[in-house]
PDB file of C-alpha atoms (C1' of nucleotides) in Angstrom:
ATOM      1  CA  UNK A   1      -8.789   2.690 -11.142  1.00 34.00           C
ATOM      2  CA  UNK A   2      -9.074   3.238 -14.696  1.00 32.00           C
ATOM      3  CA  UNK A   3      -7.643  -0.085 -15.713  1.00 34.00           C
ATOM      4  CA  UNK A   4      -9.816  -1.881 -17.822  1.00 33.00           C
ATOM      5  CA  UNK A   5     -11.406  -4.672 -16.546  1.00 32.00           C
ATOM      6  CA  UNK A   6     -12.399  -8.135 -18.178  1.00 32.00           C
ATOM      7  CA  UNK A   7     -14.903  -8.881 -20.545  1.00 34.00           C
ATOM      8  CA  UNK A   8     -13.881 -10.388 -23.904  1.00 40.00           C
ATOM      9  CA  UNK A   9     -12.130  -7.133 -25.298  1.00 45.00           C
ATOM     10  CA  UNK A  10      -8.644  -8.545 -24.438  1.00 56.00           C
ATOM     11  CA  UNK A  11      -5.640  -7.315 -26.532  1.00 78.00           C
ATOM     12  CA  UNK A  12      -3.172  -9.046 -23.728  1.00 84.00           C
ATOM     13  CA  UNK A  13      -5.596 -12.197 -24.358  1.00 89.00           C
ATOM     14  CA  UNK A  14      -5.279 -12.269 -28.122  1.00 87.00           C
ATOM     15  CA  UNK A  15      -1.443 -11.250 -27.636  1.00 84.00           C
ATOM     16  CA  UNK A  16      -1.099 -14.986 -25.395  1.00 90.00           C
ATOM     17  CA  UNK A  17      -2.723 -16.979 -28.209  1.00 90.00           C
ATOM     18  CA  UNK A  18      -0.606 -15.680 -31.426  1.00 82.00           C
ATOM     19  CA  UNK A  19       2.436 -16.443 -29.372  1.00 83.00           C
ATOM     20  CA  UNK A  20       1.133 -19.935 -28.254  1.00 88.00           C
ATOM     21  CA  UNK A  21       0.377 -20.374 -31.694  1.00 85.00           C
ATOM     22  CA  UNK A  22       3.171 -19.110 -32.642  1.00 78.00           C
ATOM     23  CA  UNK A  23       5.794 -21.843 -30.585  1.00 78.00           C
ATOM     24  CA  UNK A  24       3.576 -24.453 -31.839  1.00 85.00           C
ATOM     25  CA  UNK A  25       1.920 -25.175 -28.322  1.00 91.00           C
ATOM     26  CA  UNK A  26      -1.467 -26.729 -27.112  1.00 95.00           C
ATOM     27  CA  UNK A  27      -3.488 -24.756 -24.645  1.00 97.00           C
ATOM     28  CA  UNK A  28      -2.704 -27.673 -22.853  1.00 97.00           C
ATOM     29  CA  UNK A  29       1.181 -27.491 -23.172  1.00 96.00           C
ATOM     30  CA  UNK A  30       1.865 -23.861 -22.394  1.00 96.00           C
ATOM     31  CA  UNK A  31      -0.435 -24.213 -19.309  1.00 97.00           C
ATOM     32  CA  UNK A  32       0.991 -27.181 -18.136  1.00 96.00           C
ATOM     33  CA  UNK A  33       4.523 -25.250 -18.053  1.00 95.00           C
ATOM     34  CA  UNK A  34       3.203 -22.309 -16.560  1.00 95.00           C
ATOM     35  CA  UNK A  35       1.578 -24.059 -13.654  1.00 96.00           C
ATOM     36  CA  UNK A  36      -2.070 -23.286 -14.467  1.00 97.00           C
ATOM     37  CA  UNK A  37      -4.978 -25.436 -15.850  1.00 97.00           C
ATOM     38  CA  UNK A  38      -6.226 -25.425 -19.228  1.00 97.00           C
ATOM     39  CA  UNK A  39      -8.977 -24.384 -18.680  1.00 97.00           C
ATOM     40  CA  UNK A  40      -7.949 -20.959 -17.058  1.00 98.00           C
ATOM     41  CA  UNK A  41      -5.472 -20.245 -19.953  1.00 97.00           C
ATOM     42  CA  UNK A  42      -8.152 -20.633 -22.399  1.00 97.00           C
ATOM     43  CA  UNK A  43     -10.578 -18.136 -20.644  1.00 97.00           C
ATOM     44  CA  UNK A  44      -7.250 -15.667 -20.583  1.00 96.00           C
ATOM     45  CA  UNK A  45      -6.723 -15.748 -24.012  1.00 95.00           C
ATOM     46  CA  UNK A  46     -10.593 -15.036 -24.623  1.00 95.00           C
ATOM     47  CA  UNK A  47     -10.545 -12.058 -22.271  1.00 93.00           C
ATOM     48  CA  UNK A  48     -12.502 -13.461 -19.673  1.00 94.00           C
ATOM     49  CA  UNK A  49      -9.935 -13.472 -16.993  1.00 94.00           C
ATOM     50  CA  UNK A  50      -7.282 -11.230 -16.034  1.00 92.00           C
ATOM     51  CA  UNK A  51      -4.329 -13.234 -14.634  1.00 93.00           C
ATOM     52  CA  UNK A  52      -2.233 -12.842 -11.337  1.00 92.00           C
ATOM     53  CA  UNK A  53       1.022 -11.059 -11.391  1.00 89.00           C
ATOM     54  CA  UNK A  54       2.291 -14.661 -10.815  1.00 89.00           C
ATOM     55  CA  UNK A  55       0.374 -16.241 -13.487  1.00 93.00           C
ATOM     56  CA  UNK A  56       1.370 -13.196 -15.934  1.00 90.00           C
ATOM     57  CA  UNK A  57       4.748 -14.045 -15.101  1.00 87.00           C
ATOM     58  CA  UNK A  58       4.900 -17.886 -15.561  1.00 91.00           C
ATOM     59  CA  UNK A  59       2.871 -16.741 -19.169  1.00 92.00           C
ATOM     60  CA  UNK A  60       6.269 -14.590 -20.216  1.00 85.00           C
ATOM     61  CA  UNK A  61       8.448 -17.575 -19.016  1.00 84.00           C
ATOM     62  CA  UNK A  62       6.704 -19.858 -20.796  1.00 87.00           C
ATOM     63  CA  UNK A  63       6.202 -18.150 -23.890  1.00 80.00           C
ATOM     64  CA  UNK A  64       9.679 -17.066 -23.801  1.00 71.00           C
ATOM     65  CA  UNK A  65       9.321 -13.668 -23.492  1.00 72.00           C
ATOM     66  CA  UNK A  66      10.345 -10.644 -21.143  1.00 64.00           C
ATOM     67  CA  UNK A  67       7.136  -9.574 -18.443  1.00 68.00           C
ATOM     68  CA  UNK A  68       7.737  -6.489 -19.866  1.00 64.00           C
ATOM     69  CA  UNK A  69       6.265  -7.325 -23.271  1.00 66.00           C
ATOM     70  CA  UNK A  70       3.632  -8.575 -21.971  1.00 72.00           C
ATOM     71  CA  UNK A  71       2.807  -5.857 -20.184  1.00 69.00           C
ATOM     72  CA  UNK A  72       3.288  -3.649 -23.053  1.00 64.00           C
ATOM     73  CA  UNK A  73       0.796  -5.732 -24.852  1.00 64.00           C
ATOM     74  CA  UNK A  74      -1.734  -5.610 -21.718  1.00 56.00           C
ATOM     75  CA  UNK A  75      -1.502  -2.011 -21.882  1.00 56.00           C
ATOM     76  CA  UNK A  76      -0.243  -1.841 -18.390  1.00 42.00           C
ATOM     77  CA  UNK A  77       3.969  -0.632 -19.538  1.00 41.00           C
ATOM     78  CA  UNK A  78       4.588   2.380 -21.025  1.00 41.00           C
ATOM     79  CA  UNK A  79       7.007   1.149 -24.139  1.00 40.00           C
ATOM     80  CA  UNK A  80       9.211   4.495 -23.445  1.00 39.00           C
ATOM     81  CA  UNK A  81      10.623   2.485 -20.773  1.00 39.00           C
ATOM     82  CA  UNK A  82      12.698   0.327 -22.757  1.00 36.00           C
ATOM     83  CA  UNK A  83      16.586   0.937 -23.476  1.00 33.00           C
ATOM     84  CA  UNK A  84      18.703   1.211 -20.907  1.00 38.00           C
ATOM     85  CA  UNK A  85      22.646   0.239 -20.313  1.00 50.00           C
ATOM     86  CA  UNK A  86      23.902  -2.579 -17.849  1.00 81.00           C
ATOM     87  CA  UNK A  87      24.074   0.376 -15.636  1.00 86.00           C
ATOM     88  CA  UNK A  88      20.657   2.065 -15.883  1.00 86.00           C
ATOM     89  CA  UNK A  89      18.956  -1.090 -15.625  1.00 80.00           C
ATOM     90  CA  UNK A  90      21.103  -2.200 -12.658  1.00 84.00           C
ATOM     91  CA  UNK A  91      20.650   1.087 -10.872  1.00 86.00           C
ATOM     92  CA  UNK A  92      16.759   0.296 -11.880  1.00 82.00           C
ATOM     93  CA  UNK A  93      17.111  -3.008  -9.589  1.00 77.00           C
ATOM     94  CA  UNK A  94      18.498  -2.079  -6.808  1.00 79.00           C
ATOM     95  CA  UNK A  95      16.175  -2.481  -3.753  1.00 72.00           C
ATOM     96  CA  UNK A  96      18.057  -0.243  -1.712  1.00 75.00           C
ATOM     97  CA  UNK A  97      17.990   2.983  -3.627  1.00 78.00           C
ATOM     98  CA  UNK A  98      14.819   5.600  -3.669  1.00 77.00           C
ATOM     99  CA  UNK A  99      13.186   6.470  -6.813  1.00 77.00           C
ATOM    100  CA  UNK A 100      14.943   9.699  -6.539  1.00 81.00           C
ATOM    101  CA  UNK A 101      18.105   8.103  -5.647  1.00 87.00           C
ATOM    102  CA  UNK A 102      17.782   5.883  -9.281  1.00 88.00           C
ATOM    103  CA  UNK A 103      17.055   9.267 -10.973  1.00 87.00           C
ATOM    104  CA  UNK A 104      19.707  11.301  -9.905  1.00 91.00           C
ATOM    105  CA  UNK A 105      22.169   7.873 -10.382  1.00 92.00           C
ATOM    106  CA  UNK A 106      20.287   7.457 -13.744  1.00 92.00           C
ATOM    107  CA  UNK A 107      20.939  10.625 -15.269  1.00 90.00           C
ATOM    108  CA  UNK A 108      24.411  11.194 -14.195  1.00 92.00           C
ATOM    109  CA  UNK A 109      25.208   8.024 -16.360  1.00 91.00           C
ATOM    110  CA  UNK A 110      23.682   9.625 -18.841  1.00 89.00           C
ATOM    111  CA  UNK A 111      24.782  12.790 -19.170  1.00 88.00           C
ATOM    112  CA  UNK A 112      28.601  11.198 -18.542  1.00 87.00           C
ATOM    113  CA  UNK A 113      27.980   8.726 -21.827  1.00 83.00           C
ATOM    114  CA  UNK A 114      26.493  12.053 -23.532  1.00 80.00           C
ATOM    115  CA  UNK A 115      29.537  13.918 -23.052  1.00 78.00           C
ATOM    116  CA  UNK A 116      31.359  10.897 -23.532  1.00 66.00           C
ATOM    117  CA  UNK A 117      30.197  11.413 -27.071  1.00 53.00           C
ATOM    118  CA  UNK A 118      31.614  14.374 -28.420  1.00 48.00           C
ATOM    119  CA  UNK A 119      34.848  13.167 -28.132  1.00 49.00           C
TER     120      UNK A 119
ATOM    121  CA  UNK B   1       1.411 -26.061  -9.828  1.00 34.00           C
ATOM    122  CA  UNK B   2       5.394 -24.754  -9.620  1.00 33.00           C
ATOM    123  CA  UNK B   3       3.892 -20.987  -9.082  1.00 34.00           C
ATOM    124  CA  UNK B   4       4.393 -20.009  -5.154  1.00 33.00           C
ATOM    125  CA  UNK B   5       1.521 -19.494  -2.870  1.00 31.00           C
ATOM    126  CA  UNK B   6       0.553 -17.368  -0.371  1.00 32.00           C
ATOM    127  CA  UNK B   7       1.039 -16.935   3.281  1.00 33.00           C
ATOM    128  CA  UNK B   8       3.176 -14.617   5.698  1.00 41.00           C
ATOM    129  CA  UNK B   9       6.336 -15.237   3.306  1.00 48.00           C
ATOM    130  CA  UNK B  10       6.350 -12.115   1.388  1.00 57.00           C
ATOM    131  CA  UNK B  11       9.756 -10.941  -0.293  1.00 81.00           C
ATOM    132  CA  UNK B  12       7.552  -9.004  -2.552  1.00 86.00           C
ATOM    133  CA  UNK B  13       5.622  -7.462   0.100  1.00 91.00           C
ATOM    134  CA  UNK B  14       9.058  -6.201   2.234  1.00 89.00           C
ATOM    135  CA  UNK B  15      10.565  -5.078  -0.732  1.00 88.00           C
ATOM    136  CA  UNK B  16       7.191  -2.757  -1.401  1.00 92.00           C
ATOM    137  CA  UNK B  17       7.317  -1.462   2.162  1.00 92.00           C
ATOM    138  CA  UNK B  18      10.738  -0.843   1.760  1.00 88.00           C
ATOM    139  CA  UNK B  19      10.844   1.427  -1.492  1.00 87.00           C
ATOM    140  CA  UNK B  20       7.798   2.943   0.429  1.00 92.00           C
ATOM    141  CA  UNK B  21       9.465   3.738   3.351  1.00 90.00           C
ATOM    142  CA  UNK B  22      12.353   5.317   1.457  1.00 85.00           C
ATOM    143  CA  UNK B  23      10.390   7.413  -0.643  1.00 84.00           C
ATOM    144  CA  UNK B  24       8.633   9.013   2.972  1.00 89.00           C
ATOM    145  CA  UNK B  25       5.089   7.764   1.639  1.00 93.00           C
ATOM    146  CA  UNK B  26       1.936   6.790   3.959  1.00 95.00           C
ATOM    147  CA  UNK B  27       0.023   3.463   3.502  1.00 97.00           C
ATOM    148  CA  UNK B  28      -2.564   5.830   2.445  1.00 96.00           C
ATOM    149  CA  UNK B  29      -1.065   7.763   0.223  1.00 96.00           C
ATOM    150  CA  UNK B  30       1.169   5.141  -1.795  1.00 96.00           C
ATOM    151  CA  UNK B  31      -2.432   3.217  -1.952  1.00 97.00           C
ATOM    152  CA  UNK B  32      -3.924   6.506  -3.053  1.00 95.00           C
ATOM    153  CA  UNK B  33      -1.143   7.044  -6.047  1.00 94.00           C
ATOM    154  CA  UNK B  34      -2.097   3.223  -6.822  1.00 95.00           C
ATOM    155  CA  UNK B  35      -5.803   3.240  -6.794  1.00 95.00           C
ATOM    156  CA  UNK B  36      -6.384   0.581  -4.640  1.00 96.00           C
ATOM    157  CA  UNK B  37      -7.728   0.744  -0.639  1.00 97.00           C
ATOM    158  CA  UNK B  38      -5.208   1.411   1.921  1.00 97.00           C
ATOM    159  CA  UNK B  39      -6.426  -1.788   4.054  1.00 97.00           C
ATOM    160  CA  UNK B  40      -5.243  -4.078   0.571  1.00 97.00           C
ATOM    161  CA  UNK B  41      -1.830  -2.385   0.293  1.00 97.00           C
ATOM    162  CA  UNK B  42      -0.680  -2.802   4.259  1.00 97.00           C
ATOM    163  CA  UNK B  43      -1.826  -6.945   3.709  1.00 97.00           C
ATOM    164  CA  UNK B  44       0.110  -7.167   0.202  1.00 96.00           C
ATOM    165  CA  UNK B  45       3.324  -5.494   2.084  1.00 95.00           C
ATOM    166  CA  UNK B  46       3.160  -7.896   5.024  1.00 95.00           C
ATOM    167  CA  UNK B  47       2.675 -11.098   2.991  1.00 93.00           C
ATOM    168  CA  UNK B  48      -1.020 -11.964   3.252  1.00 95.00           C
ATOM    169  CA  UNK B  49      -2.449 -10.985  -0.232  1.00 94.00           C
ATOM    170  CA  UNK B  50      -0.588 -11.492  -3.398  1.00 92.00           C
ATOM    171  CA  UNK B  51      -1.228  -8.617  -6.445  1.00 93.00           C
ATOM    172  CA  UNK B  52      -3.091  -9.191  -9.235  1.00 91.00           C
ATOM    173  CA  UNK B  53      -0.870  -7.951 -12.789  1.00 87.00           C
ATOM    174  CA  UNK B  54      -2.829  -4.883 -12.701  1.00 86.00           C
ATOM    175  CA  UNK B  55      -1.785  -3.616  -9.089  1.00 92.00           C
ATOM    176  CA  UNK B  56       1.106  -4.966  -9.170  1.00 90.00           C
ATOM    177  CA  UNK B  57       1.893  -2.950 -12.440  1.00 86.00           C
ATOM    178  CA  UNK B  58       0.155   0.269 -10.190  1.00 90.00           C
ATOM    179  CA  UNK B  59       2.610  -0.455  -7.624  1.00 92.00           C
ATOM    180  CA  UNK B  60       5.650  -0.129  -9.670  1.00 86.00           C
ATOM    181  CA  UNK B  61       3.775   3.428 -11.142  1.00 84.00           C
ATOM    182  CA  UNK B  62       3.690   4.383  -7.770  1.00 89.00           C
ATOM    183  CA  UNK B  63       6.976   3.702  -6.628  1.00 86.00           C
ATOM    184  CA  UNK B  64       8.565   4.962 -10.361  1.00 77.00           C
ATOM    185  CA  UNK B  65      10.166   1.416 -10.966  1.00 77.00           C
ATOM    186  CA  UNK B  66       9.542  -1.143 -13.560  1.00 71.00           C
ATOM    187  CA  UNK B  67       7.457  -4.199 -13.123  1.00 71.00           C
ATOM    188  CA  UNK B  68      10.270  -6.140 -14.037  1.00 69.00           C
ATOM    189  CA  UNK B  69      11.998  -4.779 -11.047  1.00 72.00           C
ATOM    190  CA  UNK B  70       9.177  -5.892  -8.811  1.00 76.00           C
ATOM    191  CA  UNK B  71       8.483  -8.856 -10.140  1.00 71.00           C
ATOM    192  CA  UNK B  72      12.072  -9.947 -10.046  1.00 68.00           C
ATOM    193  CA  UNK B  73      11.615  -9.138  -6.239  1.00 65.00           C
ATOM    194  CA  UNK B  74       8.370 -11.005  -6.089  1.00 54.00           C
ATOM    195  CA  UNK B  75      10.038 -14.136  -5.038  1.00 53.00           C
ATOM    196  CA  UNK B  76      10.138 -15.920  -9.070  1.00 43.00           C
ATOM    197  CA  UNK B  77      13.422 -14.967  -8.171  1.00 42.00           C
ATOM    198  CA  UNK B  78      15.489 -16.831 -11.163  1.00 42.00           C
ATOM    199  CA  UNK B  79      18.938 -16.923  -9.270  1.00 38.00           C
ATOM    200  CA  UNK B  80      19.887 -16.593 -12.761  1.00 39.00           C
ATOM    201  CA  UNK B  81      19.148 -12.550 -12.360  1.00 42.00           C
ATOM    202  CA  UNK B  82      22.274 -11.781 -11.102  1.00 41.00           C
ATOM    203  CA  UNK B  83      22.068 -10.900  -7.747  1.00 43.00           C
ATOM    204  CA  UNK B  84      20.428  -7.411  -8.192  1.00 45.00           C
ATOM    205  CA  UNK B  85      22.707  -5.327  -5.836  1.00 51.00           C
ATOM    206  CA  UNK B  86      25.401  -5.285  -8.581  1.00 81.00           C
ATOM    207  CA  UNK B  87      25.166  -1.644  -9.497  1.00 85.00           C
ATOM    208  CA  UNK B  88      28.984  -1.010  -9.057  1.00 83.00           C
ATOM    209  CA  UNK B  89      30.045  -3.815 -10.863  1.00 75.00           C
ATOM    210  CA  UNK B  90      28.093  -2.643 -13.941  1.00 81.00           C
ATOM    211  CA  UNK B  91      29.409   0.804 -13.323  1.00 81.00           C
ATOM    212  CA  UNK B  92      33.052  -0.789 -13.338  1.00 73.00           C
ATOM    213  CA  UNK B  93      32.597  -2.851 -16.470  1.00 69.00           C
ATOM    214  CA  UNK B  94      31.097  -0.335 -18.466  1.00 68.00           C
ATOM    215  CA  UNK B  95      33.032   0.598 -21.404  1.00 62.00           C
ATOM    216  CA  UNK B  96      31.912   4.193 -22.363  1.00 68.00           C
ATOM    217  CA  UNK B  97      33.009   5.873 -18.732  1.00 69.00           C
ATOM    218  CA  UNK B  98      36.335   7.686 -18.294  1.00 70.00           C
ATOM    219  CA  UNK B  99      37.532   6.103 -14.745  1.00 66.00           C
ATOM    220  CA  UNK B 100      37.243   9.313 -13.117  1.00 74.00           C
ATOM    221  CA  UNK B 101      33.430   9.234 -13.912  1.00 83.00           C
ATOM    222  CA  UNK B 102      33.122   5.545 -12.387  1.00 82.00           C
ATOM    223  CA  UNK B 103      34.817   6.821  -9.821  1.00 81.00           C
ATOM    224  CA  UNK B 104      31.929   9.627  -9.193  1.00 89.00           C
ATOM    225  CA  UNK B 105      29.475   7.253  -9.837  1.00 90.00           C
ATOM    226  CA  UNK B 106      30.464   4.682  -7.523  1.00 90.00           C
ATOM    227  CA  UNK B 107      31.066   6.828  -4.994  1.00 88.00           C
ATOM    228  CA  UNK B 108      27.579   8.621  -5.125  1.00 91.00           C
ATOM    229  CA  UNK B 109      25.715   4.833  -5.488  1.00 92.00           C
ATOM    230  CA  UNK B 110      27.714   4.014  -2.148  1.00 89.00           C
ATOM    231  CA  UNK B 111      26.917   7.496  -0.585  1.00 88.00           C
ATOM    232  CA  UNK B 112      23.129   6.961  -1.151  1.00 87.00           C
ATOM    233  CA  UNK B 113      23.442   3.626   0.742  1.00 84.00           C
ATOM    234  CA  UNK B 114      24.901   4.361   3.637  1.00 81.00           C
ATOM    235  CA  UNK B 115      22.541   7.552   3.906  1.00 78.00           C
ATOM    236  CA  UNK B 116      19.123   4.444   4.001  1.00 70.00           C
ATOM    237  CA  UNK B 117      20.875   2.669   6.181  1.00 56.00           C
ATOM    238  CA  UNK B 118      20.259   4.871   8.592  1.00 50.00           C
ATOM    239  CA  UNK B 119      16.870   5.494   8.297  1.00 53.00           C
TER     240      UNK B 119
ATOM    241  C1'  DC C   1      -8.333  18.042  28.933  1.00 91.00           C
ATOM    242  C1'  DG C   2     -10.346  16.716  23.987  1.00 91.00           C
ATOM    243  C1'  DT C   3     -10.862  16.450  19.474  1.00 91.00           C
ATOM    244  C1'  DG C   4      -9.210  16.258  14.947  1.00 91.00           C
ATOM    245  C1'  DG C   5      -6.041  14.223  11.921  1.00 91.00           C
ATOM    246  C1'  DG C   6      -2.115  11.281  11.203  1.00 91.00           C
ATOM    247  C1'  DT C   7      -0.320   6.521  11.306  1.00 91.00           C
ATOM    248  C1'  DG C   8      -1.009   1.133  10.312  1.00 91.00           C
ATOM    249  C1'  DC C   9      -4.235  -2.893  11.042  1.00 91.00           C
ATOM    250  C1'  DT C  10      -8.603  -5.950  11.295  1.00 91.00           C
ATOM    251  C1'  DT C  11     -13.043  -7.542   9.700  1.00 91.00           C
ATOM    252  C1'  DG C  12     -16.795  -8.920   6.874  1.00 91.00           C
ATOM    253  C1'  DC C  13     -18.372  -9.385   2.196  1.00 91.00           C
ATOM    254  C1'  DA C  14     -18.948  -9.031  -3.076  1.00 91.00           C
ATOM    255  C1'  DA C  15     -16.550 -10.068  -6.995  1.00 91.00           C
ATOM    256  C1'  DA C  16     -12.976 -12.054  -9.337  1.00 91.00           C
ATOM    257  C1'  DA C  17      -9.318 -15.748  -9.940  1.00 91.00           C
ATOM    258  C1'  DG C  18      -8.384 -20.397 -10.587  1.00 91.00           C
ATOM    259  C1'  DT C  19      -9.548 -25.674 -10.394  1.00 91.00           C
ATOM    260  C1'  DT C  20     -11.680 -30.143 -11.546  1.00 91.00           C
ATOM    261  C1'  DA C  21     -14.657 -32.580 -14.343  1.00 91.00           C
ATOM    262  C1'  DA C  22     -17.010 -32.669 -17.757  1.00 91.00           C
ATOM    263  C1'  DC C  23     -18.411 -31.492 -22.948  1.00 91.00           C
ATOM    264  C1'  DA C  24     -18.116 -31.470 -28.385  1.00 91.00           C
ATOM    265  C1'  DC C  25     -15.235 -31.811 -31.986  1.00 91.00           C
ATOM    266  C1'  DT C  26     -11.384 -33.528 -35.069  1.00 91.00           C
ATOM    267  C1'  DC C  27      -7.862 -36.761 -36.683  1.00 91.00           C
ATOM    268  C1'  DC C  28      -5.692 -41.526 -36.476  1.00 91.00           C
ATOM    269  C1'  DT C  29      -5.629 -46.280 -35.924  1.00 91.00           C
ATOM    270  C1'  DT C  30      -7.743 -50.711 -35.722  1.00 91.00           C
TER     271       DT C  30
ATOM    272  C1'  DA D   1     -17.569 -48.068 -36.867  1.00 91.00           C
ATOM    273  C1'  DA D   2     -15.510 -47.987 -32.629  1.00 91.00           C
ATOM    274  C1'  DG D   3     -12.102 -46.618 -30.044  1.00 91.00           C
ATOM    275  C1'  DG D   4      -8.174 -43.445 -28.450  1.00 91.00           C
ATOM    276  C1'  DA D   5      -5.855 -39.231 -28.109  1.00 91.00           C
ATOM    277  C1'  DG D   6      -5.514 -34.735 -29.530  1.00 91.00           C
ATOM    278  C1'  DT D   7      -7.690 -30.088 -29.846  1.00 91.00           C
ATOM    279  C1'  DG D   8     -10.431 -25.881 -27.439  1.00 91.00           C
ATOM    280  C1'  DT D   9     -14.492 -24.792 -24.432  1.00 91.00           C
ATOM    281  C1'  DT D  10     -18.102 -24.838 -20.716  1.00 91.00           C
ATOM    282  C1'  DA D  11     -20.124 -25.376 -16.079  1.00 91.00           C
ATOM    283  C1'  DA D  12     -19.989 -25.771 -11.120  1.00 91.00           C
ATOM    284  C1'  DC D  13     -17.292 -25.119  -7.574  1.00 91.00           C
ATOM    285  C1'  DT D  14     -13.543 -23.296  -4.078  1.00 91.00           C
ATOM    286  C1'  DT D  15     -10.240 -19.918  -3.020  1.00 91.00           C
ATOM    287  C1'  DT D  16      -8.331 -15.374  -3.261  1.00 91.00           C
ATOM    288  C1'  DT D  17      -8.567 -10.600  -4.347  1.00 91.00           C
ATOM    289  C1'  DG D  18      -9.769  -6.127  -3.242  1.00 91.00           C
ATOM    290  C1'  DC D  19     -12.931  -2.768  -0.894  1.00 91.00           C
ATOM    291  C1'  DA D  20     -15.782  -0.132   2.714  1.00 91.00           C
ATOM    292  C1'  DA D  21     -15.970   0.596   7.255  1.00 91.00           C
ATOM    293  C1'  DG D  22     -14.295   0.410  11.297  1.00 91.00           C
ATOM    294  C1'  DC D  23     -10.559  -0.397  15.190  1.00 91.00           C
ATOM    295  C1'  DA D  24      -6.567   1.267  18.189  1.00 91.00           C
ATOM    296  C1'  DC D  25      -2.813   4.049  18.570  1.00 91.00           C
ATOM    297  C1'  DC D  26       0.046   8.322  18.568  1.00 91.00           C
ATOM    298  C1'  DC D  27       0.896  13.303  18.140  1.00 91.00           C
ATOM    299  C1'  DA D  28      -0.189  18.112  17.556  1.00 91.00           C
ATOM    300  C1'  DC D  29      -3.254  22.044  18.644  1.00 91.00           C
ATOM    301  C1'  DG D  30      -7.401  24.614  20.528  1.00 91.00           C
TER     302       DG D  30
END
DNA sequence: CGTGGGTGCTTGCAAAAGTTAACACTCCTT
DNA sequence: AAGGAGTGTTAACTTTTGCAAGCACCCACG
């Protein structure tokens, strides 16, 4: 599946240990609020494990920080996905729309605020 | 350890089958567009496996949504999220449409659900 | 019929995730 | 100097992920 796998190459790793570092925290601490032991956050920011969705989760809520950055730093979220209104990201969490559905809703909005524009 | 465990109990899991279902893919071939086996993908959507960051991050490629999206499904739910059904509501507060464009808008977002319902 | 392909599901098993209990080191305090 | 408490790391272990291979079922087509 393409995705790299672990080894101690880890950007997303070195990414978790700046921002610990960064909000003054013990490996300790931040693992303690995220639910995990020490000794597992240390081998994350090393690169030698690749956390669960749920761990990678608890990591942004403990750090502070949206999933979505961190998946931009693990190289798993394309950063073009970004922007987005109250509406487009709304439309984006509905569970009862298609993908197509979201597009078509998506770009309507769009093109309206577009248009909108001009005026 | 605060982070939820596994077991038959899957919110995350529905919510995959769902957006599946509604975008008329196989098992097999939503597995396929994810890279993983098609035997791991029908035990994540009924509960009994939980995603690791990378397939969970496939998942969302597959089913063109964002992680965040998923992950807010995935049962971390912060009820602080606001309730993701809200798509009319940010439709209605939003700033930059004429009303006859909410209007459109609304109407289409409530079109496209009644059509799923009956599926 | 019958067989080939479609669907989702079960079953081992290898390989990772994740834990507990240690380690070595530093900095304070006594 | 001897202890305590802080730091990050390692080692041995259990639990879960994720896959290959197969099951049972349904439907179309020769």
């Amino acid at each position: 599946m393409a995705v790299k796998r672990s080894g101690p190459d880890a950007g997303l790793g070195e990414f978790i240990r700046r921002q610990r570092e960064l909000g003054h925290l013990s490996v300790r601490q931040l693992a303690d609020a995220c639910g995990i032991s020490n000794a597992y956050l240390s081998q994350i920011e090393r690169g030698y494990r690749n956390p669960s969705s749920f761990v990678l989760k608890a990591l942004a809520d403990g750090l502070e920080l949206s999933a979505d950055t961190l998946y931009a730093q693990a190289g798993i979220l394309d950063p073009s996905d970004g922007e987005a209104g109250d509406v487009a990201e709304a439309v984006r969490r509905d569970p009862y729309l298609s993908a197509r559905q979201r597009e078509i809703l998506i770009e309507m909005y769009e093109s309206f605020r577009k248009v909108n524009d001009s005026d």
